[in-house]
Tab-separated table of C-alpha atoms and ligand atoms in Angstrom:
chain	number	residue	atom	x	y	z
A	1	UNK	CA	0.000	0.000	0.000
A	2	UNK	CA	1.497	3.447	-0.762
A	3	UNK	CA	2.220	5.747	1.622
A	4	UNK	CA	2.969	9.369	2.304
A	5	UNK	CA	5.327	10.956	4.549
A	6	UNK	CA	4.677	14.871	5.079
A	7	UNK	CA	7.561	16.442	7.190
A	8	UNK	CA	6.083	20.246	7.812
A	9	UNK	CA	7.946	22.889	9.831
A	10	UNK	CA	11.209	24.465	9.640
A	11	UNK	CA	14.842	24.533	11.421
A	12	UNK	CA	17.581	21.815	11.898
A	13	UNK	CA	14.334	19.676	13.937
A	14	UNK	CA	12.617	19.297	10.237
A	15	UNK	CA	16.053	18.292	8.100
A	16	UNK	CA	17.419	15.700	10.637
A	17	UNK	CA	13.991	14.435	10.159
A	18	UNK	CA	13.696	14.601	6.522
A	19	UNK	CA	17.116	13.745	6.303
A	20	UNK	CA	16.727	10.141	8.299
A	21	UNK	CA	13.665	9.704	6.148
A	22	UNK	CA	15.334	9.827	2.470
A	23	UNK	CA	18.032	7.690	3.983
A	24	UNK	CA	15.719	4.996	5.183
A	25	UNK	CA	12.561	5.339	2.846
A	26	UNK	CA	13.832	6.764	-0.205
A	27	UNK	CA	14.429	3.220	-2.174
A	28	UNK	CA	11.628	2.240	-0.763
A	29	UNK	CA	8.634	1.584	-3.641
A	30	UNK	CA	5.648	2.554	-1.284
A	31	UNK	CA	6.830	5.459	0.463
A	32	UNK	CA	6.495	8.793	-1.152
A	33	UNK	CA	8.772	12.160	0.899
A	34	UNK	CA	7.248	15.301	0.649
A	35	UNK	CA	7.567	18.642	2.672
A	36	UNK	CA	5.831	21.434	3.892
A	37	UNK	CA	8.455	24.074	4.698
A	38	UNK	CA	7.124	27.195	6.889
A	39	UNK	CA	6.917	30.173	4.777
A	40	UNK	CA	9.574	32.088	6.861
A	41	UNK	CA	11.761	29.661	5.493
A	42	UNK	CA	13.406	31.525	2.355
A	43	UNK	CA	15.491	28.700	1.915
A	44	UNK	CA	18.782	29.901	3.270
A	45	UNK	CA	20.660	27.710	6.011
A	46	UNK	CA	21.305	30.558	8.733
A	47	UNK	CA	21.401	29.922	12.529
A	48	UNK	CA	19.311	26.653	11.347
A	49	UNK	CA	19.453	25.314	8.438
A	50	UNK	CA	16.897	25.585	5.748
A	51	UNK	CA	14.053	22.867	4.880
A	52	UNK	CA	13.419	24.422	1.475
A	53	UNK	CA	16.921	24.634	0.379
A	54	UNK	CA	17.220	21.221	1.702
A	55	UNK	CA	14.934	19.940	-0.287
A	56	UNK	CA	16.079	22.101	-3.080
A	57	UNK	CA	19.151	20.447	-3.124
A	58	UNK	CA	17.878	17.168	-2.486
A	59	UNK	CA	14.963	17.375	-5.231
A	60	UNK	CA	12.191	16.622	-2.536
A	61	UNK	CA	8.626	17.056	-3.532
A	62	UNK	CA	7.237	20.645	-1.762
A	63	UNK	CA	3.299	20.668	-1.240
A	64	UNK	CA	0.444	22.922	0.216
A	65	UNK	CA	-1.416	21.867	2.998
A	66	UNK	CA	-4.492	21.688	0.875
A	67	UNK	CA	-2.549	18.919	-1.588
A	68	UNK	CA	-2.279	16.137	1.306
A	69	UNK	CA	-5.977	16.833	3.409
A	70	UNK	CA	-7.292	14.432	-0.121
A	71	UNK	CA	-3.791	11.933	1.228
A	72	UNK	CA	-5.512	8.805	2.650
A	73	UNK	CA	-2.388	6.900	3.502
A	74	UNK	CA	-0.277	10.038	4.764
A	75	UNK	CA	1.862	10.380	7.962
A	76	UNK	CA	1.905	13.927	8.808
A	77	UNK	CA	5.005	15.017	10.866
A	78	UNK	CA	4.780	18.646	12.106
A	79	UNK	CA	8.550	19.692	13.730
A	80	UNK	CA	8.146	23.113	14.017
A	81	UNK	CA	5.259	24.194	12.220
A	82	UNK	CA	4.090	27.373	12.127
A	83	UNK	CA	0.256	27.036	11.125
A	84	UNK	CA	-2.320	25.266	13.475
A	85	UNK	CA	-3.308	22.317	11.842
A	86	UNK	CA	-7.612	21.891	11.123
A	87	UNK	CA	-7.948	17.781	11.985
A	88	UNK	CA	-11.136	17.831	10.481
A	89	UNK	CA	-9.541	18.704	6.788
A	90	UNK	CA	-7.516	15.582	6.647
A	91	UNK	CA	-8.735	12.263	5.674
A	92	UNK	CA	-5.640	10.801	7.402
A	93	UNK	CA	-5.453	10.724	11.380
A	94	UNK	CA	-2.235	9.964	11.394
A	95	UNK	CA	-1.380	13.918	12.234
A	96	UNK	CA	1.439	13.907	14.908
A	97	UNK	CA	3.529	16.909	16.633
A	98	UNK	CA	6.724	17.798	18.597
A	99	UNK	CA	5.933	20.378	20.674
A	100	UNK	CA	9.190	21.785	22.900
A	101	UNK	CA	7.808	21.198	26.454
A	102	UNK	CA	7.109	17.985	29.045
A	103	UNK	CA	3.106	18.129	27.967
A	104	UNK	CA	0.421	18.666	29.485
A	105	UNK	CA	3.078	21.669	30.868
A	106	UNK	CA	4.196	24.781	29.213
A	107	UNK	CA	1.590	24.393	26.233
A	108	UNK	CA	1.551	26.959	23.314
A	109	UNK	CA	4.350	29.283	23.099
A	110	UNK	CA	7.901	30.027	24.138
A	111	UNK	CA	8.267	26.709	25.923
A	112	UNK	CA	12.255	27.767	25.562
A	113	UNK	CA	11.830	30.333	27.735
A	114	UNK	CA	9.316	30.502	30.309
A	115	UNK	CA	10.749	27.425	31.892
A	116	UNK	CA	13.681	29.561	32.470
A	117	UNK	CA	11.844	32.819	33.782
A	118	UNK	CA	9.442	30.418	36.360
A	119	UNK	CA	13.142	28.571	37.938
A	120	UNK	CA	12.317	25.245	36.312
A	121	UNK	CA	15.171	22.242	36.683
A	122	UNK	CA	14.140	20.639	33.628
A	123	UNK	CA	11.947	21.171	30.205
A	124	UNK	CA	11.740	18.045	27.187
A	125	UNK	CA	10.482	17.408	24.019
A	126	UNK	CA	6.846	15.558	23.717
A	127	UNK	CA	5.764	13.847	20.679
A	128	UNK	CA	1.485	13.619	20.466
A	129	UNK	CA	-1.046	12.963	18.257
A	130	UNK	CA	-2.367	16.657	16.314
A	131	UNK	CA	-6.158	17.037	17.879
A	132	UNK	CA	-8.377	19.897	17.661
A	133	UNK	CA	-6.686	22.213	20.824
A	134	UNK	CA	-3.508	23.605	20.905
A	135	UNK	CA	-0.296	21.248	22.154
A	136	UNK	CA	-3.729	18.888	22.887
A	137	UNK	CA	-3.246	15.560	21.932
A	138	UNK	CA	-2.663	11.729	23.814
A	139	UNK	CA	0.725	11.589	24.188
A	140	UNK	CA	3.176	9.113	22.613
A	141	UNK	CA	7.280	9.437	23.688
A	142	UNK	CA	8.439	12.250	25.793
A	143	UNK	CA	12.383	13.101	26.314
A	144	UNK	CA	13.181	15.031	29.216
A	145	UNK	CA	16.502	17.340	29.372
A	146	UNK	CA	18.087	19.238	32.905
A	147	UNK	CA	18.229	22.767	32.657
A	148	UNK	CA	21.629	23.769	33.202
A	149	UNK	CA	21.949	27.216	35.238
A	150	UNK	CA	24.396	28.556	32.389
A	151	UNK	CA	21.695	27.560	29.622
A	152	UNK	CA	20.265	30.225	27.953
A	153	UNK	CA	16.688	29.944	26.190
A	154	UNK	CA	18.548	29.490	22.324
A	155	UNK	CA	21.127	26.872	24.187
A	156	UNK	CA	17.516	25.206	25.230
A	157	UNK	CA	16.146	25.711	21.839
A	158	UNK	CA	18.984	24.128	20.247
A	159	UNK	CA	18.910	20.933	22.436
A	160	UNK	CA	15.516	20.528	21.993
A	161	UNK	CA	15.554	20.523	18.588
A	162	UNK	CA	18.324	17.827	18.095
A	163	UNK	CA	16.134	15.721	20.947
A	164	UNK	CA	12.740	16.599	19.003
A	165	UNK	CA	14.448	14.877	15.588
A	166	UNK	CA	15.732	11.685	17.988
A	167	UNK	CA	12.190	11.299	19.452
A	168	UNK	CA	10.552	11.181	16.242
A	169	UNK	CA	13.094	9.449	14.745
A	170	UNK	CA	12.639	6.782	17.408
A	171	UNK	CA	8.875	6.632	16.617
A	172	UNK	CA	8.342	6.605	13.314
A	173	UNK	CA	7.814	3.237	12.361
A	174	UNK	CA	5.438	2.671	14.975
A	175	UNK	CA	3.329	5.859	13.596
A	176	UNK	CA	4.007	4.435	9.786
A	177	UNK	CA	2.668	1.210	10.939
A	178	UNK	CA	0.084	2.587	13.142
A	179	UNK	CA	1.212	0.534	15.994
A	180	UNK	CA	1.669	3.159	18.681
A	181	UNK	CA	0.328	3.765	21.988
A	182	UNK	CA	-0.664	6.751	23.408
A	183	UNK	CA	-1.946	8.264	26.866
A	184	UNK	CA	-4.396	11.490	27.457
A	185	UNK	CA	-3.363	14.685	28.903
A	186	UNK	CA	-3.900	14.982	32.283
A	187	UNK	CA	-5.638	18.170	33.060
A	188	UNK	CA	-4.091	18.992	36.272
A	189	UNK	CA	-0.679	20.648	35.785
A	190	UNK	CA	-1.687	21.872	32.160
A	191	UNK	CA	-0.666	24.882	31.268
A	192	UNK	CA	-0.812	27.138	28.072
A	193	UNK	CA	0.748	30.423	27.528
A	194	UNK	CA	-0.044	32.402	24.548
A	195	UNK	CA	1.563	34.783	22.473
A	196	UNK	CA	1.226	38.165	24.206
A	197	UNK	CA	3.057	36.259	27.209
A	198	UNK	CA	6.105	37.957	26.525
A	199	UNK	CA	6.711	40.944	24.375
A	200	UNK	CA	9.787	40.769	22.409
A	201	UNK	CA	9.405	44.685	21.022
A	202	UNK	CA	9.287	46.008	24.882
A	203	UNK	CA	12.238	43.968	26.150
A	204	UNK	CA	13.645	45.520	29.501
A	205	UNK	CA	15.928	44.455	32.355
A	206	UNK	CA	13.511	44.097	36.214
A	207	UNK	CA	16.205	44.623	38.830
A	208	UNK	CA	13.533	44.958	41.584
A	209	UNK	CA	14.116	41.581	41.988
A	210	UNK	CA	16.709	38.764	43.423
A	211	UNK	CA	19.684	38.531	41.585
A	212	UNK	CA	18.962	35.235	40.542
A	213	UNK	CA	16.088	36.018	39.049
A	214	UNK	CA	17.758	38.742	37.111
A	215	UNK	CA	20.354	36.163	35.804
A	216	UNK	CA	16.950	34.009	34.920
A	217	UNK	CA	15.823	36.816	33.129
A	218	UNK	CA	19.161	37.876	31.179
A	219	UNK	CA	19.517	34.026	30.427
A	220	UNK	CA	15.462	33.797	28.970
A	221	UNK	CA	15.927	36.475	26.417
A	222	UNK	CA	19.693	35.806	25.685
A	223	UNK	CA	19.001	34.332	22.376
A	224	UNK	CA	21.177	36.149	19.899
A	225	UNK	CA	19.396	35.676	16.335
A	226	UNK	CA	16.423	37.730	18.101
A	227	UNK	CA	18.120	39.912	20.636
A	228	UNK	CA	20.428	39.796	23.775
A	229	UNK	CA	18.693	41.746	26.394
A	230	UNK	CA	19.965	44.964	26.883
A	231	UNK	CA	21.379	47.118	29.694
A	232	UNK	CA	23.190	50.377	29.711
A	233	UNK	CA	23.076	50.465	25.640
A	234	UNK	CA	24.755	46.958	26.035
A	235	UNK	CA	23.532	43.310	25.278
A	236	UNK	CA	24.298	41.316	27.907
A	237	UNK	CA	25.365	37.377	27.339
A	238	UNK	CA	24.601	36.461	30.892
A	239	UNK	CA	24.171	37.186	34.682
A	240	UNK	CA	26.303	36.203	37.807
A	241	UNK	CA	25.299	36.249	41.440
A	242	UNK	CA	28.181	37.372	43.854
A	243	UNK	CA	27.997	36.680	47.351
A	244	UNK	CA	27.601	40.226	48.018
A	245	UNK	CA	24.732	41.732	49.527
A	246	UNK	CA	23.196	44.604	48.078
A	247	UNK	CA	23.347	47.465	50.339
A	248	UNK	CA	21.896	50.115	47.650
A	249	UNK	CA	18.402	50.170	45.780
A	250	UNK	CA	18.086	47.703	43.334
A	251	UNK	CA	19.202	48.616	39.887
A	252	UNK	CA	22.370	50.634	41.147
A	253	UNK	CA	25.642	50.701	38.901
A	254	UNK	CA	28.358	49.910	41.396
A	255	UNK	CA	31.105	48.865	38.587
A	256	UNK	CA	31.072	48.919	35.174
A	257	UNK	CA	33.854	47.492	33.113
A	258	UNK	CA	34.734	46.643	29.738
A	259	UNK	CA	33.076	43.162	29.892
A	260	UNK	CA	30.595	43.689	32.991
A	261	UNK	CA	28.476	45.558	34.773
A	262	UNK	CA	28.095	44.979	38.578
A	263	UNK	CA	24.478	46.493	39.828
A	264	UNK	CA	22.518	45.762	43.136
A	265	UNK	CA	19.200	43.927	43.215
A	266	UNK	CA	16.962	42.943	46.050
A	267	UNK	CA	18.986	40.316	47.592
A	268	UNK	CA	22.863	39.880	46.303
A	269	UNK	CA	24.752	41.732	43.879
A	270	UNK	CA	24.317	41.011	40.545
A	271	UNK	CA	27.213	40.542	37.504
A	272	UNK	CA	25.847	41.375	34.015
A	273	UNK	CA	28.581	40.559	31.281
A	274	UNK	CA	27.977	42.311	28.033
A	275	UNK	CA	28.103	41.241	24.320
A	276	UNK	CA	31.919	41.719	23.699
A	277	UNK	CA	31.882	38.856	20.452
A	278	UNK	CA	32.496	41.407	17.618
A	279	UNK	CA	35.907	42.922	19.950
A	280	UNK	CA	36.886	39.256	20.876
A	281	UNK	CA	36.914	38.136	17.425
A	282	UNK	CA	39.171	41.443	16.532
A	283	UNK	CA	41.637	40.316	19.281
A	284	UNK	CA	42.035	36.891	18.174
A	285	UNK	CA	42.400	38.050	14.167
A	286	UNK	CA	45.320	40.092	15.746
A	287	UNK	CA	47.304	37.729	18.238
A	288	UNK	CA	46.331	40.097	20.683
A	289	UNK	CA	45.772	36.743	23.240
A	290	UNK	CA	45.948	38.667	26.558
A	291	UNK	CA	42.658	40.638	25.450
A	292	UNK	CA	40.961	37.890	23.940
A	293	UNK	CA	41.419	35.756	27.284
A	294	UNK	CA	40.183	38.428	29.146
A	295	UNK	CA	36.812	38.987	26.797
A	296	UNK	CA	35.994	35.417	27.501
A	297	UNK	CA	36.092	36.079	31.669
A	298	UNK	CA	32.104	35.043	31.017
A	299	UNK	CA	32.809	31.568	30.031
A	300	UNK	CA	29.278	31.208	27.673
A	301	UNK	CA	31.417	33.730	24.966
A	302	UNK	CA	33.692	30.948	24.604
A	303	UNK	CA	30.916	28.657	22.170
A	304	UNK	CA	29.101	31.461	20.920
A	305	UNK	CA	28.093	32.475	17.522
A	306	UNK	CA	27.734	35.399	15.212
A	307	UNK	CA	25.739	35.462	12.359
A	308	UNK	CA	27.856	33.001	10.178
A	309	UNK	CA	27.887	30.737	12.613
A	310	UNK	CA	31.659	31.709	13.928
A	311	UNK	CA	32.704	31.167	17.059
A	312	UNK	CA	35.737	32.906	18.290
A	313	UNK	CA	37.136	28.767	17.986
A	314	UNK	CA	36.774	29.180	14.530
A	315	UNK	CA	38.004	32.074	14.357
A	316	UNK	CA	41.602	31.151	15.825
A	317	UNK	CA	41.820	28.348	14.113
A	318	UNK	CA	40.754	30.323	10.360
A	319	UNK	CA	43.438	33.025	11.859
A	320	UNK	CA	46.065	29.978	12.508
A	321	UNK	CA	46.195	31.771	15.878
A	322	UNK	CA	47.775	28.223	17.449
A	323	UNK	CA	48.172	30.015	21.255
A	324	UNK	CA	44.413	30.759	21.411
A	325	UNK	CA	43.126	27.643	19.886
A	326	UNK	CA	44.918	26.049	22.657
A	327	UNK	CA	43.518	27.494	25.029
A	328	UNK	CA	39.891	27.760	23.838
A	329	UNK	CA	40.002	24.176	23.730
A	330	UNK	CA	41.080	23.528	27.208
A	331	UNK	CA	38.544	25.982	28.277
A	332	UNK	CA	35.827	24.196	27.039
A	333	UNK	CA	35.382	24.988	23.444
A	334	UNK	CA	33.687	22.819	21.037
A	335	UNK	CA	35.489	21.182	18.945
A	336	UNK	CA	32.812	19.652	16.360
A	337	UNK	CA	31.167	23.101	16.379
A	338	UNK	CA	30.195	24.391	12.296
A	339	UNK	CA	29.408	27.226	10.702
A	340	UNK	CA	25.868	27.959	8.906
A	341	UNK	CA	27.236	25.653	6.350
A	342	UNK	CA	28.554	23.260	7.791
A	343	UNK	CA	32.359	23.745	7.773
A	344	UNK	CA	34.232	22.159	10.413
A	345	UNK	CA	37.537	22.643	12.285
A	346	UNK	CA	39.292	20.873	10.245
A	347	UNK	CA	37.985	22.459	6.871
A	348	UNK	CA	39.078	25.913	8.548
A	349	UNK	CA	42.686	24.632	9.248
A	350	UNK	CA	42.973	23.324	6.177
A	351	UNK	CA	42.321	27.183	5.078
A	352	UNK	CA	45.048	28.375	7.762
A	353	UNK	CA	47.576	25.665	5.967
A	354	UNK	CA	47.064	27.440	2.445
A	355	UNK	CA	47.766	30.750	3.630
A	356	UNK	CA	50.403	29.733	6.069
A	357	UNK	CA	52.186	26.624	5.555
A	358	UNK	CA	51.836	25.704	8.568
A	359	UNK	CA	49.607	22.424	9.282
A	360	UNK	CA	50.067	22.352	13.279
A	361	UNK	CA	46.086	23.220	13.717
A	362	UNK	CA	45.380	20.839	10.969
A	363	UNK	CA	47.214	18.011	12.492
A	364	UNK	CA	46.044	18.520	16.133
A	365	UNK	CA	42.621	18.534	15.061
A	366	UNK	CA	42.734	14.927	12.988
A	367	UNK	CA	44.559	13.872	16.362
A	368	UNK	CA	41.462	15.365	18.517
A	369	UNK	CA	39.570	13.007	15.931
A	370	UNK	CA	38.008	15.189	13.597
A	371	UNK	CA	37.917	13.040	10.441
A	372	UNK	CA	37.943	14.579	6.266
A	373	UNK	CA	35.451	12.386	5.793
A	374	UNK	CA	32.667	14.347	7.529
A	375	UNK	CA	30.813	16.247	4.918
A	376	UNK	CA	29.356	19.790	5.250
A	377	UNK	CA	25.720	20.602	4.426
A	378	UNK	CA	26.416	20.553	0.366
A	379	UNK	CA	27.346	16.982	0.922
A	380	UNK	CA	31.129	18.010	0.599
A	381	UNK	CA	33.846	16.383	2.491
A	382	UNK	CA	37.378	17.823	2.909
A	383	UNK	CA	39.107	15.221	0.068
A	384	UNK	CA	36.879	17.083	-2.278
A	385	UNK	CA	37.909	20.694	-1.075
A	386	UNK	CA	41.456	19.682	-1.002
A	387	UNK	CA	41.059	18.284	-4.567
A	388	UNK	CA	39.487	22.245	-5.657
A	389	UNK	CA	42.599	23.527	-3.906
A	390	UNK	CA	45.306	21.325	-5.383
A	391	UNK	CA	46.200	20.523	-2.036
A	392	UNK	CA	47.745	16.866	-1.513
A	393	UNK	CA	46.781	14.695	1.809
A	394	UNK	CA	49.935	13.744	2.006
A	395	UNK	CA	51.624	17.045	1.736
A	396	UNK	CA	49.198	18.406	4.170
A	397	UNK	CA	49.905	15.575	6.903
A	398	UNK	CA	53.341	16.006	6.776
A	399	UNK	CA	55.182	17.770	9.232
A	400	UNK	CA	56.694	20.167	6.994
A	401	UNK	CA	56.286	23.588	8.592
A	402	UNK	CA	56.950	26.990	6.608
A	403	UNK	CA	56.449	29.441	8.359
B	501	TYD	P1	10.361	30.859	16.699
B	501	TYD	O1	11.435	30.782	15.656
B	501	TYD	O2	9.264	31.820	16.520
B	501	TYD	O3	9.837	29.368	16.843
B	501	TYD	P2	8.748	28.743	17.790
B	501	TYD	O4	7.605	28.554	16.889
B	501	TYD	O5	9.398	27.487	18.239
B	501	TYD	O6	8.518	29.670	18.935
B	501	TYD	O7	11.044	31.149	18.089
B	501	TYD	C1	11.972	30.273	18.629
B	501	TYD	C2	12.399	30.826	19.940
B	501	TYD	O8	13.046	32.073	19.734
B	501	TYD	C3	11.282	31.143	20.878
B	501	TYD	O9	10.946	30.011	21.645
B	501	TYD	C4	11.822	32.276	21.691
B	501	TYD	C5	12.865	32.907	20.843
B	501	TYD	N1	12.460	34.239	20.352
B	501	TYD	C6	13.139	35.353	20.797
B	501	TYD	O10	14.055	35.240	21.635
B	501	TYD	N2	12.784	36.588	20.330
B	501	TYD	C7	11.792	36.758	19.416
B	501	TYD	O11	11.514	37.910	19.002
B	501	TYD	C8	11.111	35.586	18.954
B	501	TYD	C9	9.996	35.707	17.932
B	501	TYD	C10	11.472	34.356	19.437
């Protein structure tokens, strides 16, 4: 009997998904792919990648909504869909979700970040059948995850997503088979919030409050594609409680540095460390190691990301800046990290070889275990890149060092 698999949403949830699918169904005679990519999605890989370019480069069939309500035999997956979904228009009931919260908790939106604001330990990823409410349906697999008091609500967001792709992932056989079982939502301990919750346009600091609660807050809308909170025409990365405590109203300046800004609250003094990626970036491009150190005193700079997708790891390792790569690494620096398109460490080394000579980066990344066989998001591995450049493997893994 032939089948349909509709993958609708957006974000890296939607092409792990999709991706898993073409690797296990695409020879498969019965099973037809299609997608249903959000219509924010312009089909550029940013700080996630792209459904529609995904399928653009992997020739997958993009529908409307109205082509698959007539789909008898149709699996709809919705990872991060934007459009609440009418049940009655489908002839399929085989209409499932990922929604970004332990269910029947945290229903509706921002489950990334009002977790945070309310103190929670823990948030998860909950995979339920689509009925006619919002976040509604009997339950089928949830995933829980710890809330780690350094997260911020994108570090959540990004977790969640990779969890929300394993869950379904897990599942999906079951759902194609129909062989799942499922448990109502409890009532008690339900909880929606909707979108006027938060207001994203009216963002401000509340230091009438503990100083925990102002590191909650600066950790809930720290979430750089949108916005870092700001303070003091600074956006702030995240929030330290000293053991200080505040003597003067709450919301005093009692320091203000280069990275930080030291203000009282209700309870203890609070640290508020501002965006300083653009100036740490500068100081690794120029060597200039005792600054750079210093900009990453907050210790959550160390795997951020700019726009590209840089991190200042990337960055020193692009720059062949050996010192700072050292010591990124040992301070807890991702080494698998990529940018928006998926070039890895050892891609970027392979850049600081050309220009340099020098393969010392190169070499102590293969030895950290980064392999040229892992491909990039056009499906491109480092043989072929080394290939375009006329560079040979051998010549590269030597230890011949020009400087
Ligand atoms: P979004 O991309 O709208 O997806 P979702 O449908 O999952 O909410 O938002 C993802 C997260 O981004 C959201 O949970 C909170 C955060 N966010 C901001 O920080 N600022 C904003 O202005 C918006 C719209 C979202």
């Amino acid at each position: 009997m032939q089948q349909t698999i509709c993958i609708a949403g957006k974000n890296n949830i939607a092409v792990n998904v999709l991706e898993y699918c073409l690797e296990k169904y695409q020879n498969h005679n019965n099973i037809e792919i299609v997608c249903i990519p959000t219509e924010g999605d312009k089909g550029v890989n940013g700080w996630q990648r792209s459904l529609r370019w995904y399928c653009e480069q992997h020739h997958v069939n993009m529908v409307s909504l109205t082509e698959i309500y007539e789909v008898e035999n149709l699996l709809f997956l919705s990872v991060e869909f934007d459009k609440i979904i009418d049940v009655k228009k489908f002839r399929s009931n085989k209409l499932f979700n990922i929604h970004f919260s332990l269910l029947p908790q945290y229903k509706g939106m921002y489950p990334s970040v009002l977790p945070i604001l309310f103190c929670e330990r823990k948030t998860g990823v909950t995979l339920h059948r689509i009925r006619e409410g919002i976040d509604t349906g009997e339950i089928i697999d949830q995933e829980e995850i710890k809330i780690k008091i350094e997260d911020s609500s994108l570090d959540i967001y990004q977790e969640l997503n990779l969890i929300g792709a394993k869950i379904v992932i897990e599942n999906i056989e079951k759902l194609l088979s129909g062989e799942f079982t499922c448990k109502k939502q409890k009532a008690t301990g339900s909880t929606y919030f909707s979108v006027g919750t938060i207001d994203y346009k009216n963002l401000s600091l509340n230091l009438r409050c503990t100083a925990f609660q102002v590191c909650n807050q600066v950790r809930a809308f720290a979430f750089r594609p949108y916005q870092l909170l700001s303070y003091g025409g600074s956006g702030l990365i995240a929030g330290k409680v000293t053991k200080t405590i505040s003597t003067q109203k709450p919301g005093t300046v009692l320091e203000e540095n280069d990275i930080c800004y030291i203000v009282s609250t209700i309870d203890y003094n609070v640290i508020l460390y501002k965006d300083v990626l653009d100036v740490l970036f500068e100081a690794i491009k120029n060597n200039d190691n005792k600054n750079a150190i210093y900009y990453c005193s907050c210790k959550k700079i160390i795997n951020d990301r700019d726009e590209h997708g840089w991190t200042p790891l990337i960055v020193a390792t692009y720059f062949n800046n050996k010192e700072m790569v050292e010591w990124l690494v040992e301070n807890g620096a991702d080494i698998y990290t990529v940018n928006n398109n998926g070039t890895n460490l050892l891609m970027y080394a392979k850049e600081a070889y050309k220009r340099t000579g020098d393969n010392t980066l190169y070499l102590f990344y293969c030895a950290k275990g980064l392999r040229e066989n892992m491909k990039d998001f056009f499906g491109r591995d480092l043989y072929y890149y080394l290939k375009k450049d006329g560079i040979e493997l051998t010549t590269i893994k030597g230890n011949r060092i020009v400087k």
